[in-house]
Amino acid sequence: MNQSPLLSLLEEKPGAFVSGEEISRKLNVSRTAIWKQIRKLEAEGYVIEAVPRLGYRIVERPSRLSPTELANRLTTRSFGRHLRVFDAVPSTQDVLRELAEEGAPEGTLVLAEQQTKGRGRMGRSWVSPAGKGVWMSLLLRPSVPLHMTPQLTLLAAVSLSRAIARVVPLEIGIKWPNDLLVGGRKISGILLESAAEDERIRYVVAGMGISVNLEEQDFPPEVLEKAISLRMAAGRPVDRVEIVAAAMEEFEKLYELYAAQGFAPIRALWEAHSVTLGRPATLQTPHGTIEGIPLELDDLGGLRVRLADGSIRTVYSAEVGDR
Ligand code: BTN
């Protein structure tokens, strides 16, 4: 990507202000055009101070996800070892899906600084501004039948919550199936998309979004009520490379455990991190809304819920809300 001329000008004298007049003259652009370019740099993660009469200066640069640095930090066997990092893509899910179709190996990881069409569960969009989060998709080629994919969703949630807690000392709760919450607000979401032939899984694209260094203004107001970033929760910026490396390590470890011992140990870990079990909830399922108390997971990863009449219903897809 070519560096913007405005950025080059601001970087000529690090820390010093460059006046609007000088910028207009040197770049031959209007004040409005300068302002637009400043906004663009801010959207890419630059923090630019603007002071009347003095001009503009860079106070913070976006940290870049460096593939070399990441490769140096990884201690995994295969997860993250085939790595592609992009500046901006519509969604890392689609990029990885294409690589999967071309035969990419298990553990291939696609990361993007920014997603322009990041997507979440239930057809929602996912806020993915540049340089501020971990937006990544990991390729799995599990040898389990398709109806067991909910287990992988829960495995992903446990892996990410352990990884984040390793880097930032926060209490992370998992809301069924795979939302990670801090103080009741969402810090990370997971989206698994699979390709299958009948009951045989060809591959799974495990999409993970972690709001690492977003600030309040990076969230749309309606999202901010329910979301938070690691930076906001911890009160300091967090190293994204460390988060990715920890996520790959935890995910690989639990995936190997799952291959060796099945779902039981994953289920126990999930239940220990859950903020859903035992609390009255409203569940919006594709077949309507139900109210009850989620009790436990079933063997496939479904949620067993006790309804008001005492009967038990198992749910495999739902949005869980408080009651
Ligand atoms: C959710 O909670 O609704 C799931 C959010 C998943 C977001 C991640 S970010 C990386 C990957 N690419 C996407 O478009 N979505 C997932």
XYZ file of C-alpha atoms and ligand atoms in Angstrom:
339
model
C 0.000 0.000 0.000
C 1.402 3.436 -0.899
C 1.904 5.706 2.064
C -0.267 8.831 2.037
C 1.673 12.055 1.203
C 0.190 13.668 4.319
C 1.557 10.851 6.471
C 5.020 11.237 4.923
C 4.922 14.955 5.649
C 3.868 14.448 9.286
C 6.547 11.831 9.735
C 9.364 14.054 8.415
C 9.814 15.672 11.821
C 8.609 13.181 14.446
C 6.791 14.813 17.349
C 6.744 18.290 15.730
C 3.600 20.108 14.585
C 3.141 20.770 10.880
C 0.884 23.728 10.211
C -2.214 23.459 8.056
C -0.796 26.193 5.877
C 2.425 24.248 5.237
C 0.469 21.089 4.437
C -1.831 22.955 2.013
C 1.149 24.502 0.278
C 3.357 21.422 0.043
C 0.607 19.031 -0.986
C -1.372 21.574 -2.927
C -4.655 20.673 -1.244
C -7.428 22.558 0.567
C -7.998 22.614 4.350
C -11.077 20.442 3.872
C -9.038 17.889 1.945
C -6.453 17.836 4.746
C -9.187 17.224 7.297
C -10.566 14.339 5.266
C -7.128 12.748 5.042
C -6.618 13.173 8.782
C -9.890 11.337 9.411
C -8.729 8.553 7.124
C -5.454 8.176 9.021
C -7.391 8.115 12.295
C -9.574 5.353 10.917
C -6.356 3.420 10.221
C -5.354 3.692 13.867
C -3.262 6.889 13.945
C -3.943 9.311 16.771
C -3.375 12.838 15.463
C -3.346 15.916 17.623
C -4.747 19.078 16.027
C -3.966 22.385 17.751
C -5.203 25.731 16.371
C -2.334 27.845 14.972
C 0.230 25.045 15.518
C -1.168 22.440 13.181
C -1.064 18.663 13.302
C 1.212 16.016 14.705
C 1.155 12.258 15.166
C 0.906 11.161 18.782
C 0.302 7.458 18.265
C 0.891 5.082 15.368
C -1.146 1.949 14.726
C 0.698 -1.141 15.795
C 1.018 -3.489 12.826
C 0.492 -7.208 12.958
C 3.887 -8.306 11.730
C 3.950 -11.866 10.316
C 7.635 -12.169 11.239
C 7.050 -11.138 14.829
C 4.091 -13.475 15.040
C 6.029 -16.410 13.603
C 8.788 -15.750 16.149
C 6.347 -15.827 19.045
C 4.474 -19.005 18.046
C 5.295 -22.248 19.798
C 2.589 -24.288 18.043
C 3.038 -27.330 15.843
C 0.663 -26.309 13.061
C -1.838 -23.640 14.192
C -0.848 -20.294 12.709
C 2.200 -21.750 10.960
C 0.690 -21.031 7.533
C -0.125 -17.400 7.928
C -1.527 -14.650 5.715
C -1.893 -11.089 6.980
C -3.909 -8.558 4.970
C -4.374 -4.817 5.333
C -8.072 -4.817 4.549
C -10.418 -7.530 3.335
C -14.214 -7.760 3.305
C -14.093 -10.751 5.683
C -11.245 -13.101 6.685
C -13.845 -15.905 6.525
C -14.118 -15.612 2.751
C -10.380 -15.340 2.191
C -9.756 -18.492 4.215
C -12.625 -20.345 2.566
C -10.942 -19.794 -0.809
C -7.600 -20.994 0.536
C -9.352 -24.044 2.013
C -10.869 -24.872 -1.373
C -7.358 -24.666 -2.864
C -6.173 -27.264 -0.350
C -4.609 -25.124 2.423
C -3.549 -27.276 5.400
C -5.197 -27.405 8.809
C -3.975 -24.593 11.033
C -3.791 -22.015 8.214
C -4.534 -18.624 9.699
C -5.795 -15.493 7.954
C -5.567 -12.164 9.767
C -6.615 -8.710 8.646
C -5.883 -5.293 10.066
C -9.374 -4.282 9.010
C -12.533 -5.946 7.725
C -14.910 -3.921 5.633
C -17.707 -6.521 5.809
C -16.927 -8.411 8.994
C -19.837 -10.663 9.881
C -21.166 -12.147 13.086
C -23.636 -14.827 14.048
C -27.296 -14.599 13.052
C -26.557 -12.424 9.998
C -25.215 -9.514 12.051
C -22.251 -7.374 11.076
C -19.050 -7.246 13.118
C -17.264 -3.962 13.836
C -13.650 -4.449 12.645
C -11.768 -1.125 12.470
C -8.165 -0.939 11.274
C -5.254 -1.715 13.547
C -7.338 -2.109 16.679
C -8.469 -5.671 16.924
C -7.707 -9.258 16.141
C -9.854 -10.289 13.203
C -8.834 -13.790 12.199
C -9.980 -17.078 10.705
C -8.396 -20.448 11.425
C -8.743 -23.511 9.199
C -9.717 -26.822 10.789
C -10.077 -30.165 9.063
C -11.531 -32.231 11.896
C -12.355 -35.906 11.503
C -15.702 -35.753 13.289
C -19.183 -35.860 11.736
C -20.981 -32.636 10.887
C -23.462 -32.830 13.764
C -20.547 -32.462 16.178
C -19.519 -28.981 14.993
C -21.271 -27.298 17.963
C -18.588 -28.927 20.108
C -15.907 -27.130 18.110
C -17.694 -23.842 18.666
C -17.495 -24.369 22.418
C -13.885 -25.508 22.150
C -13.057 -22.264 20.342
C -14.693 -20.212 23.092
C -12.758 -21.952 25.856
C -9.478 -21.578 23.919
C -9.964 -17.856 23.380
C -11.027 -17.137 26.919
C -7.954 -18.963 28.279
C -5.716 -17.176 25.792
C -7.017 -13.716 26.647
C -6.819 -14.345 30.391
C -3.170 -15.381 29.936
C -2.316 -11.975 28.486
C -4.663 -9.677 30.427
C -5.747 -10.527 33.983
C -9.494 -10.224 33.418
C -12.398 -12.358 34.568
C -13.864 -13.691 31.307
C -17.230 -15.387 31.187
C -18.614 -17.445 28.286
C -22.216 -16.849 27.285
C -23.597 -19.834 25.405
C -22.484 -20.781 22.902
C -19.399 -18.670 22.373
C -19.609 -15.004 23.347
C -16.816 -13.903 25.658
C -17.909 -11.308 28.194
C -16.157 -9.012 30.624
C -18.479 -7.434 33.181
C -21.457 -8.527 31.070
C -20.162 -6.786 27.918
C -18.934 -8.637 24.862
C -15.207 -8.623 24.214
C -15.028 -11.316 21.565
C -17.248 -13.296 19.227
C -16.749 -16.525 17.328
C -18.314 -17.662 14.065
C -17.809 -21.195 12.762
C -18.666 -21.884 9.132
C -18.332 -25.381 7.729
C -18.230 -27.025 4.345
C -19.506 -30.582 4.334
C -20.567 -33.427 2.098
C -23.488 -35.107 3.790
C -22.246 -35.856 7.308
C -18.549 -35.515 6.404
C -16.899 -32.216 7.265
C -14.567 -31.041 4.501
C -13.345 -28.121 6.573
C -14.348 -25.603 9.206
C -13.478 -21.921 9.068
C -13.269 -20.742 12.689
C -13.676 -16.961 12.701
C -12.621 -15.105 15.817
C -13.049 -11.422 16.509
C -11.380 -9.912 19.571
C -11.932 -6.245 20.350
C -8.421 -5.577 21.614
C -7.579 -1.880 21.445
C -10.859 -0.300 20.355
C -11.868 2.859 22.161
C -15.385 4.012 22.943
C -15.640 6.055 19.759
C -14.760 3.009 17.640
C -18.055 1.313 18.530
C -21.385 2.466 17.114
C -23.484 3.736 20.086
C -25.975 0.862 19.908
C -23.097 -1.653 20.069
C -21.205 0.164 22.834
C -23.889 -0.618 25.428
C -23.166 -4.293 25.030
C -19.515 -4.332 23.986
C -16.132 -3.472 25.437
C -12.497 -3.857 24.407
C -9.570 -5.351 26.299
C -8.001 -1.903 26.348
C -11.095 -0.324 27.897
C -11.415 -3.136 30.449
C -7.723 -3.317 31.372
C -7.046 0.425 31.176
C -4.015 -0.049 28.929
C -3.270 -0.956 25.312
C -2.790 -4.679 24.731
C -0.301 -6.309 22.363
C -2.281 -7.973 19.574
C 0.552 -10.293 18.575
C 0.627 -11.712 22.082
C -3.120 -12.350 21.906
C -2.865 -14.142 18.551
C 0.066 -16.273 19.715
C -1.722 -17.245 22.941
C -4.931 -18.023 21.015
C -3.112 -20.353 18.607
C -1.378 -22.140 21.481
C -4.516 -22.624 23.571
C -6.598 -23.638 20.551
C -4.062 -26.200 19.366
C -3.671 -27.675 22.859
C -7.431 -28.095 23.351
C -7.963 -29.349 19.796
C -5.391 -32.091 20.442
C -7.064 -32.903 23.752
C -10.408 -33.124 21.948
C -8.952 -35.444 19.299
C -7.502 -37.697 22.014
C -10.250 -37.671 24.662
C -13.386 -36.394 22.971
C -15.752 -33.684 24.174
C -15.894 -34.482 27.924
C -12.856 -32.404 29.047
C -13.870 -29.478 26.798
C -17.390 -29.607 28.189
C -16.060 -29.445 31.759
C -13.845 -26.455 30.929
C -16.700 -24.678 29.147
C -19.062 -25.241 32.070
C -16.458 -23.853 34.491
C -16.235 -20.606 32.481
C -19.954 -20.280 31.773
C -22.034 -17.293 32.814
C -25.154 -18.873 31.290
C -25.737 -21.960 33.419
C -28.072 -21.613 36.380
C -29.378 -18.155 35.428
C -32.935 -17.578 34.216
C -32.762 -16.668 30.537
C -34.764 -15.879 27.457
C -33.596 -17.814 24.401
C -34.437 -16.643 20.904
C -34.286 -19.811 18.836
C -34.994 -20.174 15.100
C -38.266 -21.840 16.196
C -39.411 -19.146 18.630
C -38.619 -17.738 22.053
C -38.333 -19.905 25.131
C -37.786 -19.005 28.767
C -36.105 -21.174 31.334
C -33.006 -21.994 33.291
C -30.038 -23.365 31.328
C -28.761 -26.362 33.282
C -25.852 -27.941 31.442
C -24.451 -28.929 28.070
C -25.491 -32.142 26.404
C -23.018 -34.540 24.763
C -23.167 -32.721 21.443
C -22.707 -29.219 22.863
C -26.397 -28.281 22.950
C -27.808 -26.374 25.911
C -30.231 -28.229 28.185
C -32.811 -25.782 29.532
C -35.432 -26.380 32.238
C -38.733 -24.720 31.299
C -41.311 -23.347 33.761
C -43.355 -26.592 33.595
C -40.295 -28.569 34.675
C -39.696 -30.165 31.278
C -36.233 -30.098 29.700
C -35.589 -28.727 26.209
C -32.236 -28.967 24.399
C -31.349 -26.007 22.221
C -28.684 -26.039 19.504
C -29.017 -22.545 18.126
C -30.204 -19.481 20.031
C -29.392 -16.022 21.240
C -29.342 -16.036 25.036
C -30.596 -12.958 26.890
C -31.112 -12.232 30.594
C -34.592 -12.466 31.982
C -20.413 -13.100 16.697
O -20.248 -12.950 17.910
O -21.491 -12.780 16.177
C -19.287 -13.658 15.861
C -18.311 -12.630 15.419
C -17.181 -13.192 14.585
C -16.278 -12.129 14.041
C -15.054 -12.695 13.369
S -13.858 -11.467 12.995
C -12.963 -12.575 12.015
C -13.979 -13.390 11.248
N -14.360 -12.713 10.024
C -15.637 -12.348 10.042
O -16.223 -11.743 9.120
N -16.222 -12.725 11.187
C -15.287 -13.417 12.058
